[in-house]
XYZ file of C-alpha atoms in Angstrom:
335
model
C 12.656 5.828 -9.178
C 13.632 5.891 -12.850
C 10.887 6.919 -15.266
C 10.363 8.165 -18.816
C 8.229 11.256 -19.486
C 6.974 12.833 -22.694
C 7.647 16.420 -23.709
C 6.055 18.891 -26.120
C 3.173 17.211 -27.957
C 4.304 18.696 -31.290
C 7.555 16.738 -31.289
C 8.084 13.756 -33.571
C 8.681 10.395 -31.925
C 12.305 10.439 -33.105
C 13.071 13.797 -31.431
C 15.257 13.219 -28.313
C 13.026 15.666 -26.408
C 9.838 13.700 -27.164
C 10.571 11.103 -24.474
C 13.173 11.657 -21.755
C 14.679 9.708 -18.850
C 14.019 11.295 -15.425
C 13.962 10.499 -11.692
C 10.604 10.688 -9.858
C 9.526 10.022 -6.232
C 8.399 6.485 -5.410
C 4.567 6.243 -5.393
C 2.523 5.225 -2.326
C -0.409 2.778 -2.675
C -3.987 3.646 -1.727
C -6.302 1.096 -0.082
C -6.961 -1.094 -3.141
C -3.640 -0.438 -4.902
C -0.767 -2.740 -5.694
C 2.714 -1.222 -5.797
C 4.372 -3.143 -8.619
C 8.037 -3.425 -9.514
C 7.917 -3.149 -13.297
C 9.855 -5.862 -15.125
C 8.528 -5.427 -18.684
C 6.181 -3.148 -20.615
C 4.696 -3.099 -24.082
C 3.685 -0.136 -26.218
C 0.238 0.567 -27.675
C -1.273 3.164 -30.034
C -2.736 4.960 -26.992
C 0.846 5.780 -25.939
C 1.472 7.630 -29.198
C -1.911 9.395 -29.055
C -1.239 10.759 -25.561
C 2.305 11.785 -26.507
C 0.890 13.696 -29.503
C -1.681 15.467 -27.305
C -4.710 13.703 -28.824
C -5.666 12.598 -25.299
C -5.133 15.125 -22.510
C -4.007 14.001 -19.059
C -1.902 15.420 -16.224
C 0.782 12.749 -15.868
C 3.642 12.845 -18.359
C 4.478 9.181 -17.736
C 3.057 6.950 -20.466
C 2.545 3.201 -20.633
C -0.433 0.839 -20.263
C 0.917 -2.710 -20.337
C 2.888 -4.192 -17.448
C 4.309 -7.430 -16.180
C 5.983 -7.249 -12.792
C 6.100 -8.257 -9.139
C 3.984 -6.906 -6.262
C 6.230 -5.120 -3.756
C 3.551 -3.588 -1.483
C -0.236 -3.805 -1.125
C -2.821 -1.304 0.085
C -4.742 -1.824 3.320
C -7.883 -3.221 1.582
C -6.236 -5.483 -1.005
C -7.625 -9.034 -0.923
C -6.707 -10.603 -4.278
C -2.906 -10.351 -4.218
C 0.051 -10.601 -1.863
C 3.595 -9.262 -1.820
C 5.723 -11.331 -4.176
C 2.921 -12.186 -6.618
C 3.759 -11.888 -10.302
C 1.076 -9.797 -12.042
C 0.156 -8.382 -15.440
C -2.325 -5.636 -16.308
C -3.078 -2.551 -18.419
C -3.896 0.029 -15.727
C -5.953 3.211 -16.007
C -5.899 5.938 -18.644
C -5.673 8.933 -16.291
C -3.295 7.626 -13.630
C 0.486 7.814 -14.149
C 1.628 5.258 -16.712
C 3.900 2.261 -16.278
C 7.075 3.508 -17.950
C 8.699 3.670 -14.524
C 10.504 1.360 -12.105
C 7.498 1.306 -9.746
C 3.825 1.570 -10.664
C 0.445 1.673 -8.907
C -2.589 -0.276 -10.106
C -6.035 -0.976 -8.636
C -6.209 -4.675 -7.757
C -9.566 -4.960 -9.601
C -7.720 -4.372 -12.893
C -4.796 -6.771 -12.464
C -4.368 -10.492 -13.016
C -1.829 -13.102 -11.956
C 0.808 -13.475 -14.667
C 0.604 -16.678 -16.721
C 3.063 -19.134 -15.170
C 4.241 -20.351 -18.565
C 5.334 -16.898 -19.781
C 8.293 -14.736 -18.839
C 7.701 -11.072 -18.075
C 8.385 -9.861 -21.628
C 5.933 -12.361 -23.101
C 3.297 -11.507 -20.495
C 3.633 -7.748 -20.959
C 2.501 -8.137 -24.572
C -0.969 -9.320 -23.561
C -3.034 -7.277 -21.057
C -4.417 -4.260 -22.942
C -4.980 -6.132 -26.175
C -6.371 -9.225 -24.453
C -8.943 -7.234 -22.473
C -9.830 -5.166 -25.558
C -10.234 -8.238 -27.771
C -12.257 -10.105 -25.121
C -14.627 -7.197 -24.515
C -14.964 -6.535 -28.249
C -15.818 -10.129 -29.128
C -18.015 -11.130 -26.205
C -19.396 -7.842 -24.811
C -19.733 -5.641 -27.921
C -20.308 -8.111 -30.770
C -22.360 -10.367 -28.507
C -20.693 -13.650 -29.411
C -20.917 -16.388 -26.766
C -18.207 -18.885 -25.931
C -18.852 -21.982 -27.997
C -21.273 -20.023 -30.197
C -21.069 -18.390 -33.602
C -21.739 -21.412 -35.802
C -22.757 -20.297 -39.289
C -21.463 -16.755 -38.721
C -18.398 -15.014 -40.118
C -16.078 -12.522 -38.385
C -13.985 -10.166 -40.527
C -11.054 -8.672 -38.581
C -9.634 -5.550 -40.214
C -5.961 -5.014 -39.344
C -5.606 -8.507 -37.903
C -1.808 -8.496 -37.554
C -1.700 -5.774 -34.901
C -1.845 -6.215 -31.157
C -5.615 -6.461 -30.690
C -6.111 -8.453 -33.875
C -3.439 -10.943 -32.830
C -5.423 -11.803 -29.692
C -8.855 -11.504 -31.288
C -8.030 -14.033 -34.010
C -6.981 -16.543 -31.352
C -10.023 -15.985 -29.122
C -12.418 -16.306 -32.040
C -10.778 -19.500 -33.315
C -10.251 -21.187 -29.957
C -13.417 -20.221 -28.067
C -16.102 -19.877 -30.779
C -17.402 -21.594 -33.921
C -17.040 -18.462 -36.080
C -15.434 -18.532 -39.516
C -12.577 -16.038 -39.064
C -11.237 -13.864 -41.889
C -8.283 -11.592 -41.092
C -6.880 -8.789 -43.216
C -3.181 -8.040 -43.696
C -1.338 -6.430 -46.597
C 2.226 -7.769 -46.445
C 3.465 -11.328 -46.848
C 4.982 -11.466 -43.363
C 1.863 -10.113 -41.659
C -0.370 -12.415 -43.682
C 1.739 -15.371 -42.532
C 1.449 -14.134 -38.917
C -2.355 -13.999 -39.135
C -2.469 -17.520 -40.564
C -0.212 -18.754 -37.755
C -2.657 -17.287 -35.236
C -5.410 -19.431 -36.726
C -7.437 -17.358 -39.180
C -9.394 -19.526 -41.604
C -8.731 -17.028 -44.405
C -6.505 -13.977 -44.943
C -7.293 -11.177 -47.412
C -5.624 -7.861 -48.288
C -7.310 -4.692 -47.009
C -5.492 -2.676 -49.682
C -7.604 -4.463 -52.299
C -11.421 -4.399 -52.712
C -12.946 -6.602 -50.038
C -16.056 -8.007 -51.723
C -14.280 -9.772 -54.647
C -11.828 -11.370 -52.230
C -14.662 -12.639 -50.021
C -16.557 -13.922 -53.036
C -13.433 -15.796 -54.153
C -13.610 -17.590 -50.787
C -17.223 -18.512 -51.450
C -18.601 -15.882 -49.046
C -21.374 -13.503 -50.109
C -20.832 -11.380 -46.988
C -20.074 -11.506 -43.263
C -22.208 -11.172 -40.150
C -19.636 -9.483 -37.888
C -16.808 -7.004 -38.439
C -14.120 -5.910 -35.989
C -12.469 -2.811 -37.462
C -9.229 -2.162 -35.589
C -7.633 0.563 -37.707
C -8.453 3.019 -40.515
C -12.213 2.473 -40.094
C -13.099 5.687 -41.889
C -11.071 4.622 -44.941
C -12.787 1.224 -45.205
C -16.235 2.099 -43.840
C -18.187 2.024 -47.112
C -16.779 -1.392 -47.991
C -17.481 -2.735 -44.510
C -21.131 -1.715 -44.743
C -21.261 -3.269 -48.205
C -19.949 -6.688 -47.088
C -21.944 -6.835 -43.843
C -25.107 -8.860 -44.140
C -28.416 -7.275 -43.048
C -28.689 -7.092 -39.243
C -24.938 -7.542 -38.907
C -22.708 -5.876 -36.314
C -19.718 -3.560 -36.702
C -17.359 -2.980 -33.749
C -14.566 -0.369 -33.849
C -11.690 0.605 -31.566
C -10.154 3.518 -33.479
C -11.437 7.097 -33.826
C -13.302 7.643 -37.116
C -14.577 11.215 -37.337
C -17.494 10.870 -39.746
C -19.528 7.757 -40.514
C -22.637 7.996 -42.712
C -25.404 6.278 -40.746
C -27.889 5.931 -43.624
C -26.319 2.836 -45.255
C -26.233 1.158 -41.846
C -29.887 1.998 -41.217
C -30.979 0.441 -44.509
C -29.437 -2.862 -43.416
C -30.407 -2.516 -39.727
C -26.737 -2.775 -38.851
C -25.502 -1.973 -35.340
C -22.353 -0.026 -34.425
C -20.411 -0.800 -31.252
C -17.510 1.105 -29.714
C -14.901 -0.630 -27.569
C -12.555 1.111 -25.122
C -11.020 -1.091 -22.450
C -10.509 1.931 -20.162
C -14.268 2.552 -19.817
C -14.748 0.401 -16.709
C -11.902 2.080 -14.803
C -12.621 5.545 -16.195
C -16.183 5.507 -14.852
C -15.494 3.163 -11.922
C -18.332 0.922 -13.047
C -19.707 -1.628 -10.554
C -18.333 -4.426 -12.744
C -14.760 -3.107 -13.097
C -13.497 -6.315 -11.444
C -14.503 -7.984 -14.709
C -11.105 -6.962 -16.095
C -9.378 -8.887 -13.296
C -11.553 -11.871 -14.174
C -10.725 -11.608 -17.889
C -6.980 -11.498 -17.205
C -7.239 -14.492 -14.862
C -9.067 -16.436 -17.583
C -6.567 -15.396 -20.247
C -3.696 -16.543 -18.000
C -5.426 -19.897 -17.598
C -5.884 -20.238 -21.368
C -2.225 -19.359 -21.972
C -1.017 -21.910 -19.430
C -3.266 -24.531 -21.045
C -1.685 -23.804 -24.438
C -4.952 -22.468 -25.878
C -3.623 -18.913 -26.365
C -0.090 -17.716 -27.046
C 1.717 -14.466 -26.419
C 1.542 -11.884 -29.197
C 5.034 -10.502 -28.614
C 6.233 -9.355 -32.008
C 9.557 -7.646 -31.292
C 11.715 -7.145 -28.176
C 13.278 -3.672 -28.316
C 15.636 -3.923 -25.335
C 15.631 -2.199 -21.960
C 13.032 0.311 -20.787
C 14.492 3.736 -21.518
C 13.637 6.849 -23.497
C 15.706 5.936 -26.566
C 14.069 2.527 -26.992
C 10.594 3.924 -26.315
C 11.152 6.511 -29.046
C 11.984 3.640 -31.418
C 8.800 1.851 -30.383
C 6.624 4.933 -30.899
C 8.114 5.564 -34.341
C 7.555 1.946 -35.364
C 3.928 2.022 -34.193
C 3.299 5.259 -36.074
C 4.697 3.673 -39.254
C 1.900 1.029 -39.077
C 4.504 -1.627 -39.887
C 4.514 -3.394 -36.503
C 3.567 -7.064 -36.251
C 2.237 -8.149 -32.874
C 3.355 -6.228 -29.773
C 6.526 -4.218 -29.142
C 8.037 -5.045 -25.741
C 10.773 -3.523 -23.558
C 12.236 -5.163 -20.466
C 14.247 -4.033 -17.413
C 15.683 -0.680 -16.295
């Protein structure tokens, strides 16, 4: 099968040796695996982190967002059949999806939304599961709840933020404030439904006060947490909650203690990484997201289609992600 592998971790994304086209043997499914013919993939920050050696793993094949068709099922599979269209994000330490064929545990996959094509569907899985877990599992919001509370989403125009804004607006009563720094990304966040949009390159408190808000109860920090941490603690109300998905190295706990704030980490790979008893929850989340998409409640967060799945286009995607200028998700389709 065709596949794309990464090379030396010191290489820049634009270096032709950083990502290369190769041929690999076709994989064979285990008992609970689906063998999926990959139709479309999207690219996430985790792809760039693994390519740069910030996350160590054996497989050189990257990729954690798929939409495709089931071509073979393992002996114990009960949720899917050959021919089913599926979408999913997979596991961190198994070979990635930048290949013609890919294996995934059925507990982690969902049936593709009927109303989306493969490119549109591939934009959703990793960010949808991350946003769902962050909002409902980590921040403790309940569906239909949140009245009188405010959610500040830092970096709202990215992949996770693009789904989180929609979930918070459509499924809760939260007042949603998204941050974005450029006119086009601010417009994108408004289109997704944010009540208010502010600029994270400017002081946060004066902007919130201009909206009539003396603080917020919840913060989802999706990027550059360390840079904004002091301001986030400042604008959080006492007993508020801060959830993060990036990798801040040093956070001073004392200001949080004074306010009795809580800190929550979100990593959507945790359930598969530790094979938790509730790992099927990710299948359930993706099934629910597909239902919401088909009902018109949620929309795809595809930002830019970069062409076919090959090393050259993946290098473009990695470089664009590393520039922090991407809006929504970057998608590639077909081999």
